[in-house]
Coordinates of C-alpha atoms in Angstrom, one line a residue:
X1322 CA 142.0 125.5 76.4
X1323 CA 139.8 128.6 75.9
X1324 CA 137.1 128.3 73.2
X1325 CA 136.4 131.0 70.7
X1326 CA 132.7 130.1 70.7
X1327 CA 130.5 132.9 71.9
X1328 CA 128.8 131.9 75.2
X1329 CA 125.4 133.0 73.8
X1330 CA 125.7 130.3 71.1
X1331 CA 126.4 127.5 73.4
X1332 CA 122.8 127.1 74.6
X1333 CA 121.6 127.2 71.0
X1334 CA 124.0 124.4 70.1
X1335 CA 122.9 122.2 73.0
X1336 CA 119.3 122.7 72.1
X1337 CA 119.9 121.8 68.5
X1338 CA 121.7 118.7 69.6
X1339 CA 118.6 117.5 71.5
X1340 CA 116.4 117.5 68.5
X1341 CA 113.1 119.2 67.6
X1342 CA 110.8 116.5 69.1
X1343 CA 112.6 116.5 72.4
X1344 CA 112.5 120.3 72.6
X1345 CA 108.8 120.4 71.7
X1346 CA 107.9 117.9 74.4
X1347 CA 110.0 119.8 76.9
X1348 CA 107.8 122.9 76.1
X1349 CA 104.7 120.8 76.9
X1350 CA 106.2 119.6 80.2
X1351 CA 107.1 123.2 81.1
X1352 CA 103.5 124.3 80.7
X1353 CA 102.5 121.8 83.3
X1354 CA 105.5 121.9 85.7
X1355 CA 106.8 125.4 85.7
X1356 CA 105.3 126.3 89.1
X1357 CA 102.3 128.1 90.4
X1358 CA 103.0 131.5 88.8
X1359 CA 104.2 130.5 85.4
X1360 CA 102.5 127.2 84.7
X1361 CA 99.8 127.7 82.1
X1362 CA 98.5 124.2 81.5
X1363 CA 97.8 122.8 78.1
X1364 CA 95.2 123.6 75.5
X1365 CA 93.0 120.8 74.2
X1366 CA 95.1 120.5 71.1
X1367 CA 98.4 120.5 73.1
X1368 CA 97.0 117.8 75.4
X1369 CA 96.1 115.7 72.3
X1370 CA 99.6 116.3 70.9
X1371 CA 101.3 115.2 74.1
X1372 CA 99.2 112.1 74.5
X1373 CA 99.8 111.2 70.9
X1374 CA 103.5 111.4 71.4
X1375 CA 103.3 109.2 74.5
X1376 CA 101.2 106.6 72.6
X1377 CA 103.5 106.5 69.6
X1378 CA 106.7 106.1 71.6
X1379 CA 108.1 109.4 70.4
X1380 CA 109.1 110.4 73.9
X1381 CA 111.9 108.9 75.9
X1382 CA 111.1 107.5 79.4
X1383 CA 112.6 110.4 81.3
X1384 CA 110.4 113.0 79.5
X1385 CA 107.3 110.7 79.7
X1386 CA 107.7 110.2 83.4
X1387 CA 108.2 113.9 84.0
X1388 CA 105.1 114.7 82.0
X1389 CA 102.9 112.2 83.9
X1390 CA 104.0 113.2 87.4
X1391 CA 103.8 117.0 86.5
X1392 CA 100.3 116.5 85.2
X1393 CA 99.3 114.6 88.4
X1394 CA 100.7 117.3 90.7
X1395 CA 99.0 120.2 88.7
X1396 CA 95.7 118.3 88.4
X1397 CA 94.2 117.9 84.9
X1398 CA 91.7 120.4 83.5
X1399 CA 88.7 119.4 81.5
X1400 CA 90.1 120.7 78.2
X1401 CA 93.3 118.7 78.8
X1402 CA 91.3 115.5 79.6
X1403 CA 89.3 116.1 76.4
X1404 CA 92.4 116.4 74.3
X1405 CA 93.9 113.2 75.8
X1406 CA 90.6 111.4 75.0
X1407 CA 90.8 112.8 71.4
X1408 CA 94.2 111.1 71.1
X1409 CA 92.8 107.8 72.5
X1410 CA 89.9 108.0 70.1
X1411 CA 92.2 108.6 67.1
X1412 CA 94.8 105.9 67.9
X1413 CA 92.8 103.3 69.8
X1414 CA 90.7 100.4 68.5
X1415 CA 87.0 101.1 67.7
X1416 CA 84.0 98.9 68.0
X1417 CA 81.5 98.8 65.1
X1418 CA 78.0 100.2 65.3
X1419 CA 75.1 98.0 66.6
X1420 CA 71.4 98.2 66.6
X1421 CA 71.3 97.7 70.4
X1422 CA 71.5 100.5 73.0
X1423 CA 75.1 100.6 74.0
X1424 CA 76.4 100.9 77.6
X1425 CA 80.1 101.5 78.1
X1426 CA 81.6 101.1 81.5
X1427 CA 84.6 103.0 82.8
X1428 CA 86.2 101.5 85.9
X1429 CA 89.7 101.6 87.4
X1430 CA 92.1 99.5 85.2
X1431 CA 94.0 98.5 88.4
X1432 CA 91.1 96.3 89.4
X1433 CA 89.5 95.3 92.7
X1434 CA 91.2 93.9 95.8
X1435 CA 88.7 94.3 98.7
X1436 CA 85.0 93.7 97.7
X1437 CA 83.8 91.0 95.3
X1438 CA 83.1 92.6 91.9
X1439 CA 79.8 92.1 90.2
X1440 CA 80.3 94.2 87.0
X1441 CA 81.0 91.2 84.9
X1442 CA 77.7 89.6 86.1
X1443 CA 75.9 92.9 85.5
X1444 CA 77.3 93.0 81.9
X1445 CA 76.0 89.5 81.2
X1446 CA 72.6 90.4 82.6
X1447 CA 72.3 93.6 80.6
X1448 CA 73.5 91.8 77.4
X1449 CA 70.9 89.1 77.9
X1450 CA 68.3 91.8 78.3
X1451 CA 69.1 93.2 74.9
X1452 CA 71.7 95.9 75.5
X1453 CA 75.2 96.0 74.2
X1454 CA 77.8 96.2 76.9
X1455 CA 81.5 97.3 76.7
X1456 CA 84.1 96.7 79.4
X1457 CA 87.6 98.1 79.3
X1458 CA 90.7 96.9 81.3
X1459 CA 94.0 95.2 81.2
X1460 CA 96.3 92.9 83.1
X1461 CA 97.1 93.4 86.8
X1462 CA 98.6 96.9 87.0
X1463 CA 99.6 99.6 89.5
X1464 CA 98.7 100.8 91.9
X1465 CA 96.4 98.1 93.3
X1466 CA 97.2 95.1 91.1
X1467 CA 93.6 94.0 91.8
X1468 CA 91.4 91.5 90.1
X1469 CA 90.8 92.5 86.4
X1470 CA 87.8 92.1 84.1
X1471 CA 89.8 89.6 82.1
X1472 CA 90.5 87.4 85.1
X1473 CA 86.9 87.6 86.3
X1474 CA 85.4 86.8 82.9
X1475 CA 87.8 83.9 82.6
X1476 CA 86.6 82.6 85.9
X1477 CA 83.1 82.6 84.3
X1478 CA 84.6 80.6 81.3
X1479 CA 84.6 83.6 79.1
X1480 CA 88.3 84.3 78.3
X1481 CA 87.5 87.3 76.0
X1482 CA 91.1 88.7 76.4
X1483 CA 92.2 85.8 74.1
X1484 CA 90.1 87.0 71.2
X1485 CA 91.5 89.3 68.4
X1486 CA 89.9 92.7 67.9
X1487 CA 87.9 91.5 64.8
X1488 CA 86.6 88.6 66.9
X1489 CA 85.6 91.0 69.8
X1490 CA 83.8 93.2 67.2
X1491 CA 81.9 90.3 65.9
X1492 CA 80.9 89.1 69.4
X1493 CA 79.8 92.7 70.2
X1494 CA 77.5 92.8 67.1
X1495 CA 76.1 89.3 67.6
X1496 CA 75.9 88.9 71.4
X1497 CA 76.1 92.5 72.7
X1498 CA 79.3 92.0 74.8
X1499 CA 82.8 93.3 74.3
X1500 CA 86.0 93.5 76.4
X1501 CA 88.8 95.8 75.3
X1502 CA 91.9 94.2 76.9
X1503 CA 94.6 96.8 76.7
X1504 CA 97.7 94.6 76.3
X1505 CA 96.2 92.8 73.3
X1506 CA 93.9 95.4 71.8
X1507 CA 95.6 98.7 72.5
X1508 CA 99.4 98.0 72.9
X1509 CA 100.3 101.6 72.4
X1510 CA 98.6 102.5 75.7
X1511 CA 100.1 99.5 77.4
X1512 CA 103.6 100.9 76.9
X1513 CA 102.9 103.4 79.6
X1514 CA 102.4 100.8 82.3
X1515 CA 106.1 100.3 83.2
X1516 CA 106.3 104.1 83.8
X1517 CA 103.3 104.0 86.0
X1518 CA 104.9 101.2 88.0
X1519 CA 107.9 103.3 88.6
X1520 CA 106.0 106.5 89.5
X1521 CA 103.9 104.5 92.0
X1522 CA 101.0 107.0 91.9
X1523 CA 98.0 107.3 89.5
X1524 CA 98.6 109.8 86.7
X1525 CA 95.7 111.6 84.9
X1526 CA 95.8 108.7 82.4
X1527 CA 94.1 106.6 85.1
X1528 CA 91.2 109.2 85.1
X1529 CA 91.2 109.1 81.3
X1530 CA 90.6 105.4 81.5
X1531 CA 87.4 106.0 83.5
X1532 CA 86.0 108.3 80.8
X1533 CA 87.2 106.6 77.6
X1534 CA 85.0 104.4 75.4
X1535 CA 86.2 102.4 72.3
X1536 CA 82.7 102.7 70.7
X1537 CA 82.3 104.2 67.3
X1538 CA 78.9 105.6 68.2
X1539 CA 78.4 107.5 71.4
X1540 CA 77.2 105.1 74.1
X1541 CA 75.7 105.7 77.5
X1542 CA 79.0 106.0 79.3
X1543 CA 78.8 104.8 83.0
X1544 CA 81.9 105.8 84.9
X1545 CA 82.9 105.2 88.5
X1546 CA 84.6 107.7 90.8
X1547 CA 85.7 108.1 94.4
X1548 CA 86.3 111.9 94.9
X1549 CA 83.9 114.7 94.0
X1550 CA 86.5 116.6 91.9
X1551 CA 86.8 113.6 89.6
X1552 CA 83.1 113.5 89.0
X1553 CA 83.0 117.3 88.3
X1554 CA 86.0 116.8 85.9
X1555 CA 84.1 114.0 84.1
X1556 CA 81.0 116.2 83.6
X1557 CA 83.0 119.1 82.2
X1558 CA 85.1 116.8 79.9
X1559 CA 81.9 115.2 78.5
X1560 CA 80.4 118.6 77.8
X1561 CA 83.5 119.7 75.9
X1562 CA 83.5 116.6 73.8
X1563 CA 79.7 117.0 73.3
X1564 CA 79.1 113.5 74.7
X1565 CA 75.3 113.2 74.7
X1566 CA 74.7 111.0 77.7
X1567 CA 76.6 109.6 80.7
X1568 CA 76.3 108.5 84.3
X1569 CA 78.7 108.8 87.2
X1570 CA 78.5 106.3 90.1
X1571 CA 80.3 106.5 93.4
X1572 CA 80.8 102.8 93.6
X1573 CA 82.9 100.3 95.4
X1574 CA 86.6 100.9 95.0
X1575 CA 86.0 103.6 92.5
X1576 CA 84.0 101.4 90.2
X1577 CA 80.3 101.2 89.4
X1578 CA 79.2 98.5 91.8
X1579 CA 76.7 100.0 94.2
X1580 CA 77.4 99.5 97.9
X1581 CA 74.7 97.8 100.0
X1582 CA 76.3 98.8 103.3
X1583 CA 76.1 102.6 102.8
X1584 CA 74.3 105.2 100.7
X1585 CA 74.7 104.8 96.9
X1586 CA 75.2 108.0 94.9
X1587 CA 74.8 108.3 91.1
X1588 CA 74.2 111.1 88.6
X1589 CA 72.8 111.3 85.1
X1590 CA 74.4 113.8 82.6
X1591 CA 72.7 114.7 79.4
X1592 CA 74.2 117.4 77.3
X1593 CA 72.5 120.7 77.6
X1594 CA 70.3 119.7 80.6
X1595 CA 70.9 119.9 84.4
X1596 CA 72.6 117.1 86.2
X1597 CA 70.1 114.6 87.7
X1598 CA 71.2 113.2 91.0
X1599 CA 70.1 109.8 92.4
X1600 CA 70.6 108.8 96.0
X1601 CA 69.7 105.2 97.0
X1602 CA 69.5 103.6 100.4
X1603 CA 69.8 99.8 100.1
X1604 CA 67.8 99.3 103.4
X1605 CA 64.8 101.0 101.8
X1606 CA 64.6 98.2 99.3
X1607 CA 65.4 95.3 101.5
X1608 CA 69.0 95.0 100.2
X1609 CA 71.0 96.2 103.2
X1610 CA 74.0 93.9 103.7
X1611 CA 77.7 93.8 104.0
X1612 CA 79.6 93.6 100.7
X1613 CA 81.1 90.1 100.1
X1614 CA 84.9 90.0 100.5
X1615 CA 87.1 89.3 97.5
X1616 CA 89.6 86.6 98.6
X1617 CA 90.6 84.4 95.6
X1618 CA 89.4 84.1 92.0
X1619 CA 88.3 80.5 92.7
X1620 CA 86.1 81.6 95.6
X1621 CA 84.7 84.5 93.5
X1622 CA 83.9 82.1 90.7
X1623 CA 81.8 80.0 93.0
X1624 CA 80.0 83.1 94.3
X1625 CA 79.5 84.5 90.8
X1626 CA 78.0 81.2 89.4
X1627 CA 75.7 81.1 92.4
X1628 CA 74.6 84.7 91.9
X1629 CA 73.8 84.0 88.2
X1630 CA 71.5 81.3 89.5
X1631 CA 69.8 83.7 91.8
X1632 CA 71.6 82.8 95.0
X1633 CA 74.4 84.1 97.2
X1634 CA 75.5 87.5 98.5
X1635 CA 76.6 89.1 95.2
X1636 CA 73.0 88.8 93.9
X1637 CA 72.0 91.7 96.1
X1638 CA 74.5 94.0 94.3
X1639 CA 73.9 92.8 90.8
X1640 CA 70.2 93.6 90.9
X1641 CA 70.4 97.3 91.8
X1642 CA 73.4 97.9 89.5
X1643 CA 71.7 96.3 86.5
X1644 CA 68.5 98.2 87.3
X1645 CA 70.3 101.5 87.6
X1646 CA 71.9 101.4 84.2
X1647 CA 68.7 101.8 82.1
X1648 CA 67.5 104.5 84.6
X1649 CA 68.2 107.5 82.2
X1650 CA 65.9 105.9 79.7
X1651 CA 66.1 106.2 75.9
X1652 CA 64.7 109.7 75.4
X1653 CA 66.4 111.5 72.5
X1654 CA 69.2 113.9 73.5
X1655 CA 68.8 117.6 73.1
X1656 CA 70.8 119.5 70.4
X1657 CA 74.6 119.6 71.0
X1658 CA 76.0 122.5 73.0
X1659 CA 78.5 124.8 71.2
X1660 CA 82.2 123.7 71.4
X1661 CA 84.4 125.3 74.0
X1662 CA 87.4 127.4 72.7
X1663 CA 89.6 125.6 75.2

């Protein structure tokens, strides 16, 4: 049967049936995935809006997956990463202030699977030295499903993932140690993990996790990276967010553990000043060695306890990593740079 409805109105009717929120998120997807000639990318405000929708579950899985993969293929810009971090800061948990100098570590949430990690040991050493240390992570997740901070700390008889956020905050203020365990402390972000499993590739949210800190006051942010473009993106993002002080480390498996078998590369970023690069050769300091292999959590626990006692292979990595962290010093930062219009 022929319909009297004008063809021009059919599209409008279909769009209205989808709903305003679906149409709006479709616009944001189009700005990322419309192709080389027409794709514009997102403004900082639009990126925050998109991330907020993802965190609050206002987006159905089809649109959420399309957004994540389109953003990966296009590659995130600094203003987009800044907007996504704005959303995390608004909706995620926040640690209280402390009198200690705060160091926040950003490492891949999908963990370690090749080399024995030493960051949990570094965190304990720095905390004992009077700093406040923040770690971020979750359960085993794609793409590596490697050993997590929660598992490693539990192997040291510190199951911090079992604590509530008020308990973590109290521990942070009293002892200078905190672990944000995403499934327990930031369940909104955890809802994206099933999508990431189905995509099978790291979306820009994985880069966001390297740069994000749950601290109320700006910490010294120490973030790992593998590829040079990621490091450049980190610097540009921190500048847009007027983050006063940060470090990038080309560490083992994208983390912040310095390698002993090759050159170690790090950089110090202070807002408004040139980037300061540091290149270390382990052999120059008598630390040249192969990295200990990660086999089982039980074996790692034995190695870690030995290292805390000053023995065993991991000790040679803990020492330079712990020594590198205070390298920027405690000089007051310069005045903030003007905000970007992005």
